[in-house]
Short mmCIF file of C-alpha atoms in Angstrom, two decimals:
data_model
loop_
_atom_site.label_atom_id
_atom_site.label_comp_id
_atom_site.label_asym_id
_atom_site.label_seq_id
_atom_site.Cartn_x
_atom_site.Cartn_y
_atom_site.Cartn_z
CA MET A 1 38.12 70.48 46.54
CA ASN A 2 39.76 67.83 44.39
CA ARG A 3 37.69 66.51 41.51
CA LYS A 4 40.30 63.86 40.77
CA THR A 5 38.76 61.82 43.56
CA SER A 6 35.49 63.46 44.53
CA HIS A 7 34.47 65.43 41.42
CA SER A 8 32.41 67.61 43.75
CA LEU A 9 31.82 70.49 41.40
CA THR A 10 28.08 69.96 41.81
CA ALA A 11 28.37 71.83 45.08
CA TRP A 12 29.80 74.69 43.09
CA LEU A 13 26.45 75.62 41.60
CA PRO A 14 23.63 76.49 44.02
CA ALA A 15 20.13 77.31 42.89
CA VAL A 16 20.44 80.50 40.90
CA VAL A 17 18.34 82.63 38.64
CA LEU A 18 18.11 81.53 35.02
CA LEU A 19 15.42 83.23 32.95
CA THR A 20 14.88 86.50 34.87
CA ALA A 21 18.56 87.00 35.60
CA LEU A 22 19.55 86.34 32.04
CA LEU A 23 17.10 88.93 30.81
CA ALA A 24 18.40 91.42 33.38
CA CYS A 25 21.90 90.86 32.00
CA ASN A 26 20.54 91.07 28.47
CA ILE A 27 21.80 87.53 27.75
CA THR A 28 19.86 85.40 25.32
CA GLN A 29 19.03 81.91 26.54
CA ALA A 30 19.93 79.21 24.03
CA VAL A 31 17.48 76.44 23.24
CA PRO A 32 18.85 73.12 24.57
CA PRO A 33 20.50 71.52 21.51
CA ALA A 34 20.18 68.05 20.09
CA THR A 35 23.16 65.92 18.87
CA GLN A 36 25.27 64.44 15.94
CA VAL A 37 28.65 62.61 15.70
CA SER A 38 31.86 61.46 13.78
CA GLY A 39 34.89 58.73 13.86
CA GLN A 40 38.86 57.13 12.40
CA ASN A 41 39.75 54.37 10.03
CA GLU A 42 39.50 51.13 11.92
CA LEU A 43 36.67 48.63 11.68
CA PRO A 44 35.14 47.74 15.02
CA THR A 45 35.52 44.15 16.08
CA ALA A 46 31.74 43.92 16.44
CA VAL A 47 28.78 46.09 15.64
CA SER A 48 25.96 46.14 18.17
CA ALA A 49 22.32 46.18 17.24
CA PRO A 50 21.01 49.67 16.46
CA ASN A 51 20.05 51.76 19.45
CA ASN A 52 16.51 52.79 18.64
CA THR A 53 16.67 55.70 21.06
CA ALA A 54 19.78 57.22 19.50
CA THR A 55 18.06 59.85 17.46
CA SER A 56 15.35 60.77 19.97
CA GLU A 57 15.16 64.29 21.33
CA PRO A 58 18.07 64.84 23.75
CA THR A 59 17.48 65.18 27.45
CA GLN A 60 19.63 68.09 28.60
CA PRO A 61 20.92 68.66 32.13
CA GLU A 62 19.19 71.55 33.84
CA ILE A 63 20.01 74.02 36.59
CA THR A 64 17.50 74.22 39.40
CA VAL A 65 16.74 77.90 39.68
CA THR A 66 15.02 80.13 42.15
CA PRO A 67 13.24 83.14 40.64
CA THR A 68 14.94 86.43 41.50
CA THR A 69 15.36 89.84 39.97
CA ALA A 70 19.05 90.17 40.86
CA PRO A 71 21.08 90.95 37.73
CA ILE A 72 24.21 89.01 36.79
CA VAL A 73 27.19 91.21 37.59
CA HIS A 74 30.52 90.45 35.95
CA THR A 75 33.62 91.58 37.83
CA LEU A 76 36.45 89.80 36.04
CA MET A 77 36.94 89.31 32.32
CA PRO A 78 39.73 87.39 30.52
CA GLY A 79 42.49 89.36 28.87
CA GLU A 80 44.74 88.54 25.96
CA LEU A 81 46.16 85.06 25.64
CA PRO A 82 49.68 84.39 26.94
CA ALA A 83 52.50 84.49 24.43
CA SER A 84 53.46 80.83 24.89
CA PHE A 85 51.30 77.71 25.01
CA LEU A 86 51.52 74.68 27.29
CA SER A 87 50.05 72.07 24.98
CA GLU A 88 49.23 71.84 21.27
CA ILE A 89 47.25 69.34 19.18
CA THR A 90 47.01 69.26 15.39
CA ASP A 91 44.07 67.71 13.56
CA ARG A 92 43.21 66.56 10.04
CA ASP A 93 42.26 69.22 7.46
CA SER A 94 39.47 67.58 5.44
CA SER A 95 39.03 70.43 2.99
CA THR A 96 41.40 68.68 0.58
CA THR A 97 38.94 65.81 0.02
CA ALA A 98 35.70 67.69 0.66
CA THR A 99 34.65 67.64 -3.01
CA GLN A 100 35.05 63.85 -2.92
CA ARG A 101 32.62 63.67 0.03
CA ARG A 102 35.03 61.76 2.22
CA VAL A 103 37.91 62.06 4.67
CA ILE A 104 41.27 60.31 4.53
CA GLY A 105 42.16 60.28 8.22
CA GLY A 106 41.47 61.65 11.66
CA GLU A 107 38.52 59.27 12.14
CA ASN A 108 38.42 56.25 14.44
CA PHE A 109 34.88 55.82 15.68
CA THR A 110 35.70 52.84 17.88
CA MET A 111 38.25 55.00 19.76
CA ASP A 112 36.18 58.19 20.18
CA LEU A 113 37.98 60.10 17.42
CA TYR A 114 35.80 61.86 14.85
CA GLU A 115 36.41 63.71 11.58
CA ARG A 116 32.89 64.53 10.32
CA PRO A 117 32.58 68.15 9.12
CA PHE A 118 29.91 67.15 6.58
CA ASN A 119 26.13 66.94 6.50
CA ALA A 120 24.45 63.57 6.99
CA ASN A 121 23.49 61.08 4.29
CA THR A 122 24.71 62.89 1.17
CA MET A 123 27.89 64.48 2.55
CA ASP A 124 27.56 67.09 -0.17
CA THR A 125 28.00 70.04 2.19
CA TYR A 126 31.33 70.60 3.90
CA PHE A 127 31.50 72.89 6.93
CA PRO A 128 34.92 74.59 7.26
CA ASP A 129 33.86 76.11 10.59
CA LEU A 130 33.49 72.57 12.02
CA ASP A 131 36.89 71.35 10.82
CA ILE A 132 39.61 71.77 13.46
CA THR A 133 43.19 72.02 12.23
CA ARG A 134 45.04 73.00 15.42
CA THR A 135 44.26 73.79 19.03
CA ARG A 136 46.42 75.15 21.81
CA LEU A 137 46.02 75.34 25.58
CA LEU A 138 47.53 78.27 27.45
CA ARG A 139 47.41 79.40 31.07
CA ASP A 140 48.11 82.43 33.21
CA SER A 141 47.69 83.08 36.93
CA GLN A 142 43.86 83.14 36.72
CA TRP A 143 42.70 81.62 33.45
CA VAL A 144 43.03 78.56 31.26
CA TYR A 145 42.71 79.49 27.56
CA VAL A 146 42.00 77.25 24.59
CA ASN A 147 42.47 78.53 21.05
CA ILE A 148 40.71 76.41 18.41
CA LYS A 149 41.78 77.03 14.82
CA LEU A 150 39.19 76.09 12.15
CA VAL A 151 39.70 75.68 8.41
CA GLY A 152 37.43 78.63 7.61
CA GLN A 153 34.02 80.24 7.86
CA ASN A 154 30.64 78.58 7.63
CA PRO A 155 29.15 78.63 4.10
CA ALA A 156 26.62 81.11 5.50
CA GLY A 157 29.42 83.23 7.00
CA GLY A 158 30.97 83.34 10.46
CA LEU A 159 31.70 80.58 12.97
CA LEU A 160 28.27 79.15 13.68
CA GLY A 161 29.04 75.94 15.57
CA ASP A 162 29.47 74.94 19.19
CA TYR A 163 33.14 74.84 20.21
CA GLY A 164 34.72 73.53 23.33
CA VAL A 165 37.21 71.60 25.38
CA GLU A 166 36.91 68.34 27.30
CA VAL A 167 39.21 67.79 30.29
CA ASP A 168 40.17 64.46 31.84
CA LEU A 169 41.53 65.34 35.27
CA ASN A 170 42.76 61.94 36.38
CA VAL A 171 43.87 60.74 32.92
CA ASP A 172 41.71 57.61 32.99
CA GLY A 173 40.00 58.27 29.65
CA ARG A 174 36.77 59.52 31.24
CA GLY A 175 36.19 63.20 30.65
CA ASP A 176 35.41 65.11 33.84
CA VAL A 177 34.65 68.66 32.68
CA LEU A 178 33.12 69.88 29.40
CA VAL A 179 33.22 73.57 28.46
CA MET A 180 31.25 74.54 25.32
CA ALA A 181 30.64 77.90 23.62
CA ALA A 182 27.86 78.44 21.05
CA LYS A 183 28.31 80.90 18.17
CA PRO A 184 30.95 83.06 19.86
CA GLY A 185 31.05 86.77 19.11
CA ALA A 186 33.80 89.28 18.50
CA THR A 187 34.41 90.14 22.17
CA TRP A 188 34.69 88.17 25.39
CA SER A 189 31.23 87.13 26.56
CA THR A 190 29.57 84.49 28.70
CA ASP A 191 26.69 84.33 26.21
CA GLY A 192 26.29 80.78 24.96
CA VAL A 193 29.01 79.43 27.26
CA ARG A 194 28.20 76.47 29.48
CA VAL A 195 30.17 74.12 31.72
CA TRP A 196 29.16 70.57 32.59
CA GLU A 197 30.55 68.01 35.01
CA ASP A 198 30.25 64.23 35.12
CA SER A 199 29.54 63.76 38.81
CA ASN A 200 28.69 60.06 38.65
CA HIS A 201 31.64 59.13 36.43
CA ASP A 202 29.77 57.33 33.67
CA VAL A 203 31.24 59.20 30.69
CA GLY A 204 32.93 56.49 28.64
CA ALA A 205 30.65 53.74 30.00
CA ALA A 206 32.38 50.45 30.83
CA HIS A 207 35.43 51.05 28.65
CA PRO A 208 36.52 54.72 28.44
CA ILE A 209 37.33 55.92 24.91
CA GLN A 210 36.34 52.56 23.38
CA SER A 211 32.85 52.04 21.99
CA ASP A 212 30.33 50.27 24.23
CA ALA A 213 27.26 51.16 22.17
CA PRO A 214 24.40 50.99 22.63
CA VAL A 215 24.57 52.46 26.17
CA ASN A 216 22.06 54.93 27.57
CA GLY A 217 23.98 56.73 30.32
CA ASP A 218 23.60 60.35 31.36
CA GLY A 219 27.12 61.50 30.41
CA TYR A 220 27.80 65.03 31.60
CA GLU A 221 24.70 65.21 33.74
CA THR A 222 25.46 68.27 35.86
CA LEU A 223 25.29 71.75 34.37
CA VAL A 224 27.40 73.92 36.66
CA PHE A 225 27.63 77.15 34.66
CA ASP A 226 25.10 78.53 32.21
CA GLN A 227 25.93 81.84 30.51
CA GLY A 228 26.82 83.59 33.75
CA VAL A 229 24.46 81.65 36.00
CA GLY A 230 26.42 79.89 38.70
CA THR A 231 28.33 80.49 41.90
CA ASP A 232 30.91 82.44 39.90
CA PRO A 233 29.30 84.45 37.06
CA ASP A 234 32.76 84.96 35.52
CA ALA A 235 33.75 81.30 35.37
CA ALA A 236 33.86 80.83 31.57
CA TRP A 237 33.95 83.06 28.48
CA ALA A 238 34.43 82.85 24.72
CA ARG A 239 35.12 85.01 21.67
CA ILE A 240 36.40 84.88 18.11
CA SER A 241 40.11 85.63 18.04
CA PRO A 242 40.75 89.35 17.41
CA THR A 243 43.67 88.41 15.13
CA ASP A 244 42.18 85.41 13.30
CA PRO A 245 38.51 85.27 12.24
CA ASN A 246 38.81 81.48 11.86
CA SER A 247 39.80 80.82 15.48
CA VAL A 248 37.64 80.49 18.60
CA GLN A 249 39.09 81.37 21.97
CA ILE A 250 37.66 79.97 25.21
CA ALA A 251 38.72 81.05 28.69
CA PHE A 252 37.73 79.49 31.99
CA LYS A 253 39.00 80.07 35.48
CA ARG A 254 41.56 77.64 36.80
CA GLY A 255 39.15 76.75 39.60
CA VAL A 256 36.75 75.22 37.06
CA ILE A 257 39.15 72.28 36.94
CA ASP A 258 40.22 72.61 40.60
CA ASP A 259 43.42 74.37 39.48
CA ASP A 260 44.67 70.96 38.44
CA GLY A 261 48.16 70.96 36.95
CA ASN A 262 48.20 67.50 35.37
CA PHE A 263 45.48 66.40 32.97
CA THR A 264 44.67 65.51 29.40
CA TRP A 265 42.43 67.57 27.15
CA GLY A 266 40.98 67.70 23.65
CA ALA A 267 38.90 70.09 21.55
CA TRP A 268 35.45 69.82 19.92
CA ALA A 269 33.56 71.57 17.13
CA MET A 270 29.99 70.61 16.20
CA ASN A 271 26.66 71.75 14.92
CA GLU A 272 24.39 72.78 17.78
CA SER A 273 22.01 69.93 16.91
CA MET A 274 24.73 67.45 17.85
CA LEU A 275 25.62 68.90 21.26
CA ASN A 276 24.07 66.73 23.95
CA PRO A 277 26.27 66.33 27.04
CA ALA A 278 24.21 63.29 28.07
CA TRP A 279 25.43 61.44 24.98
CA PHE A 280 29.15 61.49 25.86
CA ASP A 281 31.00 59.45 24.83
CA TYR A 282 29.18 59.52 21.51
CA ASN A 283 30.51 56.14 20.45
CA ASP A 284 28.74 54.68 23.49
CA HIS A 285 25.44 56.29 22.52
CA PHE A 286 25.59 55.48 18.78
CA THR A 287 26.67 52.27 17.15
CA ILE A 288 28.82 52.78 14.07
CA ALA A 289 25.95 51.42 11.97
CA GLU A 290 23.73 54.23 13.27
CA ALA A 291 26.43 56.88 13.12
CA GLY A 292 27.73 56.05 9.66
CA SER A 293 31.27 56.78 8.58
CA PRO A 294 33.03 59.47 6.50
CA LEU A 295 35.55 56.88 5.31
CA SER A 296 34.42 55.73 1.88
CA GLU A 297 36.49 52.55 2.17
CA LEU A 298 34.20 51.41 5.00
CA THR A 299 31.50 50.61 2.48
CA GLN A 300 29.21 48.92 5.01
CA TYR A 301 28.96 52.17 7.06
CA TYR A 302 29.61 54.98 4.57
CA PRO A 303 28.27 57.69 4.36
CA LEU A 304 27.53 59.63 7.55
CA LYS A 305 24.12 59.01 9.05
CA ALA A 306 22.82 59.97 12.50
CA PHE A 307 26.14 61.39 13.70
CA ALA A 308 27.39 64.19 11.45
CA GLU A 309 28.75 67.77 11.50
CA VAL A 310 31.22 66.98 14.31
CA ASP A 311 34.98 67.14 14.67
CA ASN A 312 37.19 66.48 17.67
CA THR A 313 40.87 66.01 18.37
CA CYS A 314 42.85 63.35 20.12
CA ARG A 315 44.03 64.39 23.59
CA TRP A 316 47.34 65.64 24.89
CA GLY A 317 48.84 66.26 28.29
CA VAL A 318 49.35 69.30 30.47
CA GLY A 319 51.90 69.08 33.26
CA PHE A 320 53.46 65.88 31.90
CA THR A 321 54.63 64.34 28.65
CA PRO A 322 52.34 61.51 27.53
CA THR A 323 53.92 58.12 26.95
CA GLY A 324 51.19 56.90 24.60
CA SER A 325 49.58 54.59 27.17
CA GLU A 326 47.11 57.22 28.35
CA PRO A 327 43.57 56.61 27.00
CA GLY A 328 42.72 58.84 24.08
CA VAL A 329 46.10 60.56 23.70
CA CYS A 330 47.49 61.40 20.30
CA PRO A 331 50.02 58.98 18.81
CA VAL A 332 53.40 59.38 20.46
CA PRO A 333 56.28 59.14 17.99
CA PRO A 334 58.88 56.54 18.94
CA THR A 335 61.96 57.81 20.68
CA PRO A 336 64.65 58.00 18.02
CA THR A 337 67.67 55.81 18.57
CA PRO A 338 70.70 58.04 19.16
CA VAL A 339 73.20 57.88 16.32
CA VAL A 340 76.50 56.69 17.80
CA PRO A 341 79.40 56.38 15.36
CA GLY A 342 81.01 52.98 15.01
CA THR A 343 84.59 52.10 14.04
CA ILE A 344 86.46 49.94 11.55
CA SER A 345 90.10 49.29 12.38
CA GLY A 346 93.02 47.14 11.31
CA VAL A 347 96.60 47.03 10.07
CA VAL A 348 98.15 47.57 6.66
CA PHE A 349 101.27 45.37 6.45
CA ASN A 350 103.98 44.06 4.15
CA ASP A 351 104.11 40.26 4.16
CA TRP A 352 107.48 40.32 2.40
CA THR A 353 108.04 37.08 0.52
CA ASN A 354 105.82 34.90 2.74
CA GLY A 355 102.86 35.44 0.45
CA ASP A 356 100.07 34.19 2.73
CA LEU A 357 98.80 37.74 3.48
CA VAL A 358 98.32 36.80 7.15
CA LEU A 359 99.45 39.32 9.74
CA ASP A 360 102.06 37.79 12.06
CA GLY A 361 105.16 38.76 13.98
CA ALA A 362 107.31 38.67 10.89
CA SER A 363 105.08 41.05 8.95
CA GLY A 364 106.28 44.56 8.33
CA ARG A 365 104.00 47.53 9.05
CA ILE A 366 103.23 50.14 6.41
CA ALA A 367 102.89 53.70 7.69
CA GLY A 368 101.08 56.49 5.82
CA ALA A 369 98.79 54.19 3.81
CA THR A 370 95.33 55.61 3.03
CA VAL A 371 92.41 53.34 3.94
CA ARG A 372 88.99 54.31 2.62
CA ALA A 373 85.39 53.28 3.28
CA ARG A 374 82.93 53.45 0.40
CA SER A 375 79.16 53.17 0.86
CA GLY A 376 77.56 49.78 0.24
CA GLY A 377 79.09 46.38 -0.28
CA CYS A 378 82.11 45.71 -2.46
CA GLY A 379 79.93 44.07 -5.10
CA SER A 380 78.74 47.54 -6.10
CA PRO A 381 80.40 50.16 -3.94
CA GLY A 382 79.31 53.78 -3.87
CA GLY A 383 81.19 56.94 -3.13
CA VAL A 384 83.89 57.41 -0.53
CA VAL A 385 82.40 58.03 2.93
CA THR A 386 85.60 58.54 4.93
CA THR A 387 89.34 57.84 4.90
CA ALA A 388 92.09 57.37 7.47
CA ASN A 389 95.89 57.08 7.28
CA THR A 390 97.87 54.38 9.05
CA ASN A 391 100.20 55.42 11.87
CA GLY A 392 103.79 54.37 12.37
CA SER A 393 102.65 50.89 13.38
CA GLY A 394 100.49 50.52 10.28
CA VAL A 395 97.27 50.85 12.30
CA TYR A 396 94.22 52.74 10.99
CA THR A 397 90.76 53.54 12.45
CA LEU A 398 87.75 54.65 10.43
CA SER A 399 84.82 56.34 12.18
CA VAL A 400 81.50 55.53 10.47
CA ASN A 401 77.77 55.50 11.17
CA ALA A 402 75.86 52.22 11.22
CA GLY A 403 75.80 50.69 7.74
CA THR A 404 77.59 48.52 5.22
CA TYR A 405 80.85 49.66 3.61
CA CYS A 406 83.48 48.53 1.14
CA VAL A 407 86.88 49.02 2.79
CA ASP A 408 90.19 48.98 0.89
CA VAL A 409 93.56 50.70 0.59
CA SER A 410 93.89 53.31 -2.13
CA PRO A 411 96.30 54.11 -3.59
CA ASP A 412 98.50 51.10 -3.06
CA PRO A 413 101.38 52.22 -0.79
CA ILE A 414 103.99 49.80 -2.19
CA GLY A 415 104.57 47.63 -5.21
CA TYR A 416 103.17 44.14 -4.84
CA SER A 417 102.66 40.77 -6.39
CA TYR A 418 99.60 39.93 -4.29
CA LYS A 419 97.40 41.97 -1.95
CA THR A 420 94.27 41.57 0.19
CA ASP A 421 91.07 42.21 -1.76
CA PRO A 422 88.61 44.98 -0.71
CA GLN A 423 86.42 43.80 2.21
CA THR A 424 82.69 44.32 2.81
CA VAL A 425 82.14 45.37 6.44
CA THR A 426 78.83 45.99 8.25
CA VAL A 427 78.87 48.13 11.38
CA THR A 428 76.03 48.46 13.90
CA ASN A 429 75.09 51.67 15.70
CA GLY A 430 78.02 52.36 18.04
CA GLY A 431 79.63 49.02 17.13
CA SER A 432 83.16 48.23 16.05
CA LYS A 433 84.79 45.91 13.54
CA ASN A 434 88.41 45.12 14.28
CA ASN A 435 91.19 43.24 12.46
CA ILE A 436 90.11 44.39 9.04
CA ASN A 437 93.69 43.98 7.83
CA PHE A 438 95.25 44.53 4.41
CA GLY A 439 98.46 42.76 3.42
CA TYR A 440 100.85 43.16 0.54
CA SER A 441 103.28 40.49 -0.69
CA GLN A 442 106.30 41.04 -2.90
CA TYR A 443 107.96 38.07 -4.59
CA LEU A 444 111.50 38.94 -5.49
CA GLY A 445 112.31 35.74 -7.36
CA MET A 446 111.21 32.26 -8.31
CA GLN A 447 109.32 30.17 -5.77
#
């Protein structure tokens, strides 16, 4: 089964017990949540008219169930996370500006990037447990793990949000699988863990990642795993990290994403009222005018409104190194230009009594002269960068990095009446400047 082309995970979940089975496994059923949202600092080119249905009660995907008394039996549980990670994403820490009721980055609503760990309207409550600072994806022979590091605990204590990972299997900007865990506990559990799939490929609407609001699609419309209910009752788990009380760990079997080895992914943290899989992408469901903005400089949208208490990350690759052209990926730093030393070369010569300081066949060569390069131009040279001595033919070569230098001979190797002045030389990366010659002329008598 290859969801890159067929996305056939809907066949993965037959009709299964929900209420009775959950009670038999002593798992508490969560009430289907509502939804809220956040964004980064670019103004949209246009703002659509408000979507009047944006804040209505969410319609959640459901599993068709057949009543049964069979208990949910777990046979395989995740272990400890691998020592090394495959992919890492860092995210803005908004605690530094929380008292100012604003963020200073990490928000681009028009491009599906949100930094909104605040309450709506007043933004006077900051939620450290909804503020992602770093997330890592790891993998072993059976499981894919995601570790989501939060700034801290909820003001009421603990990690009380919904946390998850969105996977784009064919790297087209449309998420394909959404795994979310509500209020994880101290040990691995399927309680509160759900997996959705977008079987009809409408996540992202007409333009994936970019805002198309207002659009009323059905987003992740297929719930394929619900707290142990599904073809595989062990498909997805979550817990709070045993070594860090501010980190959530999610584990799902590799088969949940068809054991795909090349995809992009990103992490989410949100209040349960904002989790509505049908509303993905959120910037297609809400206009920025409805959602508001945490960026105080966007005065026409600030503060947060209908879409609040949400944080997500940009996406990064697994199995390949992103180039920056992939929809939704984090900014890719430019490839640094390799530093290749350049050269300055020439001849130090004695022009005898000729006096024109032009190197020609009659000029004598001065061996053992010291040629130096000082930083900057000769109008105001800096310190000595490098020196070189002339060989028996009076030839020298200076090796320098790209830049501008003042080149001269010091000390003077012979007595003179006239000499070539210091020369300003600019060298490009790996380039060379030749024939930077220095002549000396000695007049022995009257002209």
